[in-house]
PDB file of C-alpha atoms in Angstrom:
ATOM      1  CA  MET A 272      57.164 -32.771-231.879  1.00 70.00           C
ATOM      2  CA  PRO A 273      55.531 -36.012-233.003  1.00 87.00           C
ATOM      3  CA  ARG A 274      52.583 -35.549-235.342  1.00 89.00           C
ATOM      4  CA  ALA A 275      50.083 -37.006-232.863  1.00 91.00           C
ATOM      5  CA  GLY A 276      51.272 -34.517-230.249  1.00 94.00           C
ATOM      6  CA  LEU A 277      50.899 -31.622-232.677  1.00 95.00           C
ATOM      7  CA  LEU A 278      47.404 -32.778-233.651  1.00 96.00           C
ATOM      8  CA  GLY A 279      46.443 -32.970-229.974  1.00 97.00           C
ATOM      9  CA  ALA A 280      47.902 -29.516-229.368  1.00 97.00           C
ATOM     10  CA  CYS A 281      45.962 -28.172-232.356  1.00 98.00           C
ATOM     11  CA  ALA A 282      42.710 -29.608-231.015  1.00 98.00           C
ATOM     12  CA  ALA A 283      43.364 -28.091-227.575  1.00 98.00           C
ATOM     13  CA  ILE A 284      44.373 -24.725-229.050  1.00 98.00           C
ATOM     14  CA  GLY A 285      41.229 -24.802-231.200  1.00 98.00           C
ATOM     15  CA  VAL A 286      39.064 -25.307-228.111  1.00 98.00           C
ATOM     16  CA  ILE A 287      40.875 -22.500-226.276  1.00 98.00           C
ATOM     17  CA  LEU A 288      40.549 -20.140-229.250  1.00 98.00           C
ATOM     18  CA  GLY A 289      36.892 -21.119-229.577  1.00 97.00           C
ATOM     19  CA  ILE A 290      36.342 -20.074-225.960  1.00 96.00           C
ATOM     20  CA  ILE A 291      38.352 -16.864-226.352  1.00 97.00           C
ATOM     21  CA  GLY A 292      36.594 -15.952-229.596  1.00 96.00           C
ATOM     22  CA  THR A 293      33.195 -16.651-228.080  1.00 94.00           C
ATOM     23  CA  ALA A 294      34.079 -14.396-225.143  1.00 93.00           C
ATOM     24  CA  LEU A 295      35.405 -11.670-227.473  1.00 95.00           C
ATOM     25  CA  HIS A 296      32.830 -11.737-230.255  1.00 93.00           C
ATOM     26  CA  GLY A 297      30.250  -9.674-228.395  1.00 89.00           C
ATOM     27  CA  ASN A 298      32.531  -6.629-228.286  1.00 93.00           C
ATOM     28  CA  ILE A 299      31.197  -4.186-230.838  1.00 93.00           C
ATOM     29  CA  TRP A 300      31.477  -0.469-231.478  1.00 93.00           C
ATOM     30  CA  MET A 301      28.094   1.110-231.923  1.00 88.00           C
ATOM     31  CA  LEU A 302      28.235   3.749-234.654  1.00 88.00           C
ATOM     32  CA  GLY A 303      24.522   4.438-234.694  1.00 79.00           C
ATOM     33  CA  GLU A 304      21.360   3.636-232.811  1.00 78.00           C
ATOM     34  CA  VAL A 305      20.993   0.324-230.996  1.00 73.00           C
ATOM     35  CA  GLY A 306      18.435  -1.027-233.460  1.00 74.00           C
ATOM     36  CA  THR A 307      20.651  -0.497-236.541  1.00 76.00           C
ATOM     37  CA  LEU A 308      23.451  -2.387-238.228  1.00 82.00           C
ATOM     38  CA  ALA A 309      25.800   0.576-237.801  1.00 86.00           C
ATOM     39  CA  VAL A 310      28.309  -1.440-235.785  1.00 90.00           C
ATOM     40  CA  VAL A 311      31.908  -2.595-235.996  1.00 93.00           C
ATOM     41  CA  PRO A 312      32.098  -6.159-234.626  1.00 94.00           C
ATOM     42  CA  TRP A 313      35.733  -5.840-233.568  1.00 96.00           C
ATOM     43  CA  GLY A 314      35.559  -8.706-231.062  1.00 96.00           C
ATOM     44  CA  ALA A 315      34.527 -11.200-233.740  1.00 97.00           C
ATOM     45  CA  ALA A 316      37.203  -9.851-236.091  1.00 97.00           C
ATOM     46  CA  LEU A 317      39.880 -10.172-233.396  1.00 98.00           C
ATOM     47  CA  GLY A 318      38.795 -13.717-232.540  1.00 97.00           C
ATOM     48  CA  LEU A 319      38.919 -14.700-236.207  1.00 98.00           C
ATOM     49  CA  ALA A 320      42.325 -13.057-236.684  1.00 98.00           C
ATOM     50  CA  LEU A 321      43.710 -15.020-233.712  1.00 98.00           C
ATOM     51  CA  LEU A 322      42.259 -18.228-235.134  1.00 98.00           C
ATOM     52  CA  LEU A 323      43.760 -17.561-238.573  1.00 98.00           C
ATOM     53  CA  ALA A 324      47.210 -16.807-237.137  1.00 98.00           C
ATOM     54  CA  ALA A 325      47.178 -19.980-235.030  1.00 98.00           C
ATOM     55  CA  GLN A 326      46.019 -22.094-237.960  1.00 98.00           C
ATOM     56  CA  LEU A 327      48.754 -20.706-240.210  1.00 98.00           C
ATOM     57  CA  TRP A 328      51.294 -21.478-237.509  1.00 97.00           C
ATOM     58  CA  ALA A 329      49.958 -25.024-237.211  1.00 97.00           C
ATOM     59  CA  GLY A 330      49.938 -25.607-240.957  1.00 96.00           C
ATOM     60  CA  THR A 331      53.426 -24.265-241.571  1.00 96.00           C
ATOM     61  CA  THR A 332      54.836 -26.046-238.520  1.00 95.00           C
ATOM     62  CA  ALA A 333      53.369 -29.388-239.565  1.00 95.00           C
ATOM     63  CA  ARG A 334      53.832 -28.630-243.291  1.00 95.00           C
ATOM     64  CA  ALA A 335      50.323 -30.028-243.805  1.00 95.00           C
ATOM     65  CA  MET A 336      46.701 -28.902-243.899  1.00 94.00           C
ATOM     66  CA  LEU A 337      45.354 -31.448-241.414  1.00 96.00           C
ATOM     67  CA  GLU A 338      46.512 -29.529-238.348  1.00 96.00           C
ATOM     68  CA  PRO A 339      44.761 -26.243-239.208  1.00 97.00           C
ATOM     69  CA  MET A 340      41.662 -28.227-240.110  1.00 97.00           C
ATOM     70  CA  VAL A 341      41.649 -29.965-236.700  1.00 98.00           C
ATOM     71  CA  MET A 342      42.117 -26.604-234.967  1.00 98.00           C
ATOM     72  CA  GLY A 343      39.299 -25.058-236.986  1.00 98.00           C
ATOM     73  CA  ILE A 344      36.926 -27.937-236.331  1.00 98.00           C
ATOM     74  CA  ALA A 345      37.587 -27.626-232.598  1.00 98.00           C
ATOM     75  CA  ALA A 346      36.950 -23.853-232.646  1.00 98.00           C
ATOM     76  CA  PHE A 347      33.822 -24.277-234.778  1.00 97.00           C
ATOM     77  CA  THR A 348      32.513 -26.944-232.395  1.00 97.00           C
ATOM     78  CA  VAL A 349      32.925 -24.610-229.417  1.00 96.00           C
ATOM     79  CA  ALA A 350      31.282 -21.726-231.325  1.00 94.00           C
ATOM     80  CA  THR A 351      28.408 -23.992-232.379  1.00 93.00           C
ATOM     81  CA  ALA A 352      27.901 -25.262-228.831  1.00 92.00           C
ATOM     82  CA  ALA A 353      27.780 -21.651-227.614  1.00 90.00           C
ATOM     83  CA  TYR A 354      25.397 -20.711-230.417  1.00 86.00           C
ATOM     84  CA  ILE A 355      22.871 -23.469-229.724  1.00 86.00           C
ATOM     85  CA  TRP A 356      23.252 -23.397-225.917  1.00 83.00           C
ATOM     86  CA  PRO A 357      19.734 -23.706-224.460  1.00 79.00           C
ATOM     87  CA  GLY A 358      18.231 -21.531-221.811  1.00 71.00           C
ATOM     88  CA  PRO A 359      18.421 -17.890-220.809  1.00 69.00           C
ATOM     89  CA  ASP A 360      22.210 -17.825-220.229  1.00 67.00           C
ATOM     90  CA  GLN A 361      23.199 -17.935-223.862  1.00 71.00           C
ATOM     91  CA  LEU A 362      26.725 -16.918-224.792  1.00 77.00           C
ATOM     92  CA  MET A 363      25.742 -15.765-228.281  1.00 81.00           C
ATOM     93  CA  VAL A 364      22.730 -13.881-229.588  1.00 82.00           C
ATOM     94  CA  PRO A 365      20.772 -16.342-231.744  1.00 79.00           C
ATOM     95  CA  TYR A 366      19.367 -15.327-235.085  1.00 81.00           C
ATOM     96  CA  ASN A 367      15.591 -15.124-235.057  1.00 83.00           C
ATOM     97  CA  GLU A 368      13.037 -12.512-236.061  1.00 87.00           C
ATOM     98  CA  LEU A 369      12.779 -10.951-232.605  1.00 85.00           C
ATOM     99  CA  THR A 370      16.509 -10.645-231.946  1.00 83.00           C
ATOM    100  CA  TRP A 371      17.203  -9.426-235.483  1.00 86.00           C
ATOM    101  CA  GLU A 372      14.633  -6.634-235.106  1.00 86.00           C
ATOM    102  CA  SER A 373      15.714  -5.540-231.634  1.00 83.00           C
ATOM    103  CA  LEU A 374      19.483  -6.256-231.563  1.00 83.00           C
ATOM    104  CA  PRO A 375      20.777  -6.592-235.124  1.00 87.00           C
ATOM    105  CA  GLY A 376      24.358  -5.602-234.192  1.00 88.00           C
ATOM    106  CA  PRO A 377      24.911  -8.336-231.596  1.00 88.00           C
ATOM    107  CA  VAL A 378      23.153 -10.878-233.823  1.00 90.00           C
ATOM    108  CA  LEU A 379      25.476  -9.908-236.685  1.00 91.00           C
ATOM    109  CA  ALA A 380      28.542 -10.227-234.426  1.00 93.00           C
ATOM    110  CA  SER A 381      27.405 -13.708-233.337  1.00 92.00           C
ATOM    111  CA  LEU A 382      26.811 -14.809-236.918  1.00 94.00           C
ATOM    112  CA  ILE A 383      30.195 -13.423-238.022  1.00 95.00           C
ATOM    113  CA  TRP A 384      31.997 -15.304-235.262  1.00 96.00           C
ATOM    114  CA  TRP A 385      30.097 -18.564-235.733  1.00 95.00           C
ATOM    115  CA  GLY A 386      30.203 -18.676-239.532  1.00 96.00           C
ATOM    116  CA  GLY A 387      33.599 -17.024-239.674  1.00 97.00           C
ATOM    117  CA  THR A 388      35.252 -19.933-237.879  1.00 97.00           C
ATOM    118  CA  ALA A 389      34.351 -22.189-240.817  1.00 97.00           C
ATOM    119  CA  VAL A 390      35.346 -19.605-243.442  1.00 98.00           C
ATOM    120  CA  ILE A 391      38.657 -18.843-241.714  1.00 98.00           C
ATOM    121  CA  THR A 392      39.454 -22.543-241.445  1.00 97.00           C
ATOM    122  CA  PHE A 393      38.949 -23.002-245.183  1.00 97.00           C
ATOM    123  CA  ALA A 394      41.007 -19.865-245.885  1.00 97.00           C
ATOM    124  CA  ALA A 395      43.791 -21.028-243.539  1.00 97.00           C
ATOM    125  CA  MET A 396      43.988 -24.359-245.333  1.00 96.00           C
ATOM    126  CA  LEU A 397      44.252 -22.623-248.726  1.00 96.00           C
ATOM    127  CA  LEU A 398      46.820 -20.130-247.439  1.00 97.00           C
ATOM    128  CA  THR A 399      48.844 -22.925-245.850  1.00 97.00           C
ATOM    129  CA  GLN A 400      48.822 -24.829-249.123  1.00 96.00           C
ATOM    130  CA  GLY A 401      50.025 -21.726-250.968  1.00 96.00           C
ATOM    131  CA  ILE A 402      52.760 -20.952-248.442  1.00 96.00           C
ATOM    132  CA  LEU A 403      54.019 -24.518-248.488  1.00 96.00           C
ATOM    133  CA  ALA A 404      53.994 -24.638-252.297  1.00 96.00           C
ATOM    134  CA  LYS A 405      55.971 -21.370-252.433  1.00 96.00           C
ATOM    135  CA  ASP A 406      58.463 -22.672-249.860  1.00 93.00           C
ATOM    136  CA  ASP A 407      58.916 -25.926-251.783  1.00 92.00           C
ATOM    137  CA  LEU A 408      59.466 -24.031-255.034  1.00 92.00           C
ATOM    138  CA  ALA A 409      62.059 -21.763-253.394  1.00 91.00           C
ATOM    139  CA  ARG A 410      63.815 -24.792-251.874  1.00 89.00           C
ATOM    140  CA  ARG A 411      63.918 -26.606-255.221  1.00 90.00           C
ATOM    141  CA  ARG A 412      65.292 -23.504-256.946  1.00 89.00           C
ATOM    142  CA  ALA A 413      67.979 -23.127-254.284  1.00 88.00           C
ATOM    143  CA  GLU A 414      68.948 -26.782-254.617  1.00 85.00           C
ATOM    144  CA  ALA A 415      69.029 -26.509-258.413  1.00 84.00           C
ATOM    145  CA  SER A 416      71.306 -23.462-258.267  1.00 83.00           C
ATOM    146  CA  LEU A 417      73.668 -25.320-255.924  1.00 79.00           C
ATOM    147  CA  ASP A 418      73.757 -28.271-258.324  1.00 73.00           C
ATOM    148  CA  HIS A 419      74.806 -26.042-261.236  1.00 70.00           C
ATOM    149  CA  HIS A 420      77.536 -24.160-259.363  1.00 64.00           C
ATOM    150  CA  PRO A 421      80.504 -26.183-258.124  1.00 59.00           C
TER     151      PRO A 421
END
């Protein structure tokens, strides 16, 4: 696939994963009372895991870090738009004193999804760089061993 096509696909996949993650992030397991932080934000974790897997695919397919960055920026943009969406039909629970006191679990899940998209993008770029460096080293070693053995 031409690089421009892969970049476009990464942007589109980032938007799709941003929508999916925003839809998923509100799924939490309540381990305690509603007003406590005794929750497992499994929806946010799943959304972030999907984003990381897609970004690693993009980076290793393109053999570059630009593609996962484009995908992450697209997902972060969708998450940010959902986070700052005005009006009563918000897709994420915003962080403020009232929501933190009454619904800390959903606020935490929203913050994990929103901030996690940026953290996962940075991590995906570092992991991609490491994977590509390891692959290049293995390739060079294989070529060197072929050169020394007739």
